[in-house]
Every structure is written in C-alpha cells, then in structure tokens.
Coordinates of N, CA and C in Angstrom, one line a residue:
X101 N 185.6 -56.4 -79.8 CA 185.1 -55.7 -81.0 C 185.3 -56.6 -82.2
X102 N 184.1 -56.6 -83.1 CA 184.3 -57.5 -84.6 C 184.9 -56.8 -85.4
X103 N 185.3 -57.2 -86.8 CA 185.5 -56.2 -87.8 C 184.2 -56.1 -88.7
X104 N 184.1 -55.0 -89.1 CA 182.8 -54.9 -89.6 C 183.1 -55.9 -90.9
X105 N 181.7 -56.2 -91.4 CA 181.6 -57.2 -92.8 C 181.4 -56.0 -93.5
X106 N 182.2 -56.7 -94.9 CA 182.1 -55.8 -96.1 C 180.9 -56.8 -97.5
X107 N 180.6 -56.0 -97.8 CA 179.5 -56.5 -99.0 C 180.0 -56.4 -99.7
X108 N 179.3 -58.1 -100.4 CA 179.8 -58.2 -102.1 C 178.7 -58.3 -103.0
X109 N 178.5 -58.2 -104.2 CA 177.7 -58.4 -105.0 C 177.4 -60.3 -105.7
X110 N 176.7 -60.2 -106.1 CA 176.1 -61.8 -106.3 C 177.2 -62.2 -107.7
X111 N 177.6 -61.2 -108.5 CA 178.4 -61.2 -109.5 C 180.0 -61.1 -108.8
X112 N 179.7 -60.8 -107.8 CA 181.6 -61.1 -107.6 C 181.4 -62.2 -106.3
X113 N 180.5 -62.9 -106.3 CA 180.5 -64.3 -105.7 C 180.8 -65.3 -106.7
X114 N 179.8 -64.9 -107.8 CA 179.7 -66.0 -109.4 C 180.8 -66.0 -109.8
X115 N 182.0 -65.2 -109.5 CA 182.9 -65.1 -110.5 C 183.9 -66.0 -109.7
X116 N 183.8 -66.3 -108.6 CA 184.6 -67.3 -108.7 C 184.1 -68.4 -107.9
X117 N 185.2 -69.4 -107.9 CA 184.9 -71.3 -108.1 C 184.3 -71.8 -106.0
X118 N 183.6 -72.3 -105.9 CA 183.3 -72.9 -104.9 C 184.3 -73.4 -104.4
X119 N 184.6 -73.3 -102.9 CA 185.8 -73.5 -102.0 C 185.8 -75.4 -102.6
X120 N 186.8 -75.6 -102.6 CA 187.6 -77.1 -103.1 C 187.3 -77.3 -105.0
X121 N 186.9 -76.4 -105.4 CA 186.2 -76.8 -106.9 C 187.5 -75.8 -107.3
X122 N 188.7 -75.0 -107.3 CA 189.6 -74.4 -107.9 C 190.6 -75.4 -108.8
X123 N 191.0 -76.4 -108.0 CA 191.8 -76.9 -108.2 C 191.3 -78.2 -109.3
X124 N 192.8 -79.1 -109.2 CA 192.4 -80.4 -110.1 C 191.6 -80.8 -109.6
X125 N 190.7 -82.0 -110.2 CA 189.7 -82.8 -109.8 C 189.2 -84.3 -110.4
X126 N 188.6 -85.4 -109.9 CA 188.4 -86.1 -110.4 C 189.5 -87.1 -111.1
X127 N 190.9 -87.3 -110.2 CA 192.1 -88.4 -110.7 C 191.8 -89.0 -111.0
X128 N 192.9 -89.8 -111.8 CA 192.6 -91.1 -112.1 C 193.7 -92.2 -113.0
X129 N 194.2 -93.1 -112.9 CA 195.8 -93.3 -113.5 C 195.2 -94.3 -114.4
X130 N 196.1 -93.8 -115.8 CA 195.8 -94.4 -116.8 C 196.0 -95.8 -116.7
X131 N 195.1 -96.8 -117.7 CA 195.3 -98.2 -117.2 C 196.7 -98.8 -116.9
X132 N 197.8 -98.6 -117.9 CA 199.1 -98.8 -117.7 C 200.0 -98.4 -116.4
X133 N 199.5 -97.3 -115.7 CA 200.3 -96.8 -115.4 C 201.6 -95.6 -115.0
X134 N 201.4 -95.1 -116.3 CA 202.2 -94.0 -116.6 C 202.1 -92.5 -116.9
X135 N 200.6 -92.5 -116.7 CA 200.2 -90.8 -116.5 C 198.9 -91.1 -115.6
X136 N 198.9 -89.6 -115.2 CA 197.4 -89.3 -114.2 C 196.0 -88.4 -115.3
X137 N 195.6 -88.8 -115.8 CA 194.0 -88.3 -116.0 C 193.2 -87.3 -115.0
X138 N 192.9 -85.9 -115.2 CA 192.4 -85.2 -114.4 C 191.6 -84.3 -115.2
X139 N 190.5 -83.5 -114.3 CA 189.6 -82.5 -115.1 C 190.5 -81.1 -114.2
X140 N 190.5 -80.2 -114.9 CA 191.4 -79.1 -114.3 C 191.2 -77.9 -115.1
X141 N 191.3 -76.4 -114.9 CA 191.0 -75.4 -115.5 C 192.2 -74.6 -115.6
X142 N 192.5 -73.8 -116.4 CA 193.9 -73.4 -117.3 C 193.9 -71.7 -116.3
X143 N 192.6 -71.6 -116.8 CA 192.4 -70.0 -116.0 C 191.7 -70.1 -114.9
X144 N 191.4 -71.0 -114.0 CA 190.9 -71.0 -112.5 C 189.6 -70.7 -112.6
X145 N 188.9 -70.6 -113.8 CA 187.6 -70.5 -113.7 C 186.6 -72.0 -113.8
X146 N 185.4 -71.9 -113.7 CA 185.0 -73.4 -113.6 C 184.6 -74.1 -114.4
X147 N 184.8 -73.8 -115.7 CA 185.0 -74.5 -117.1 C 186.3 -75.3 -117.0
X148 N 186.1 -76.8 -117.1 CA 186.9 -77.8 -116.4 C 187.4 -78.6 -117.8
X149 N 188.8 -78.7 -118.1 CA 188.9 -79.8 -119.4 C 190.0 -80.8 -118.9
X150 N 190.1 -82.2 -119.6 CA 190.3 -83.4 -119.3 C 191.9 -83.1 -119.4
X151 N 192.7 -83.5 -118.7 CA 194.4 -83.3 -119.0 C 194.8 -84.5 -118.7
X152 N 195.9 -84.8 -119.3 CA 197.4 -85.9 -118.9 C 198.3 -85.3 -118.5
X153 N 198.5 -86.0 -117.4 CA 199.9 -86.2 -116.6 C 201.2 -86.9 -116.7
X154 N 202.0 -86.9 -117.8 CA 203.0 -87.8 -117.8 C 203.8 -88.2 -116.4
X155 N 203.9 -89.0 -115.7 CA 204.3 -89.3 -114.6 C 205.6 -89.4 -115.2
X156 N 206.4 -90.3 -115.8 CA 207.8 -90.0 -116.4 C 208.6 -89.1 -116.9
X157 N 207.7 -87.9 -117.4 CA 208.4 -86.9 -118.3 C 208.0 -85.5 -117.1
X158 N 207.0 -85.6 -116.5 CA 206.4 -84.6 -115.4 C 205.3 -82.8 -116.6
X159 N 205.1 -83.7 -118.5 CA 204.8 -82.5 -118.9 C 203.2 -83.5 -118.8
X160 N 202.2 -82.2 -118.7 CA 201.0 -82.1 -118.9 C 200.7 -81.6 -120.1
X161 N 198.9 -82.1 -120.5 CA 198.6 -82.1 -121.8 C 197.4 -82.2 -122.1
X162 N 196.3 -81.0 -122.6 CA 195.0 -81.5 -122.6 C 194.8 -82.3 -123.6
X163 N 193.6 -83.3 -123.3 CA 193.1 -84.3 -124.2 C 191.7 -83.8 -124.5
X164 N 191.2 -82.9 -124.4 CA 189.7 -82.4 -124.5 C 189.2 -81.2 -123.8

C-alpha cells in the first residue's frame, strides 16, 4: 500500500529554493589566501549576497 500524495499549491513550491540552491554557493579563495568568497542567503530565501570568510578569525561578513 502507498501513502497517499498530499497537494501543494504553486505558491508553496515558489516559496522555497531548488533542491542544492539553499545553501552557500559559487566558492572561491581570495587571491592571498586568507578568506573564502561565497554567494549565500541570510534568510534561506533565494536572493543570494556576496560574503567573506575569514579563514583565520572563522567570522563572516557581507561585501554586497
């Protein structure tokens, strides 16, 4: 026996992020060496802004 499917609406599909698109995205280590560059979202939604990674200090920081 299956479990029955439950229905969702197109608006509670939209509302959230495509399976692998939640998380960080797009790395990248500054030329030096000492922090990581990433596009990432604060509220898990998919409006994505540019952060630093201090690899030494371990604090993060948006840049845009």
């Amino acid at each position: 026996m299956t479990a029955p499917y439950e229905r969702i609406s197109i608006e509670q599909v939209a509302r959230y992020p495509r399976p692998g698109m939640g998380g960080p995205a797009r790395w990248s280590f500054t030329p030096d060496g000492s922090g990581i560059a990433y596009l990432a979202s604060e509220d898990g939604g998919l409006v994505r802004s540019l952060w630093l990674y201090d690899l030494a200090t371990g604090e993060r920081r948006a840049l845009a």
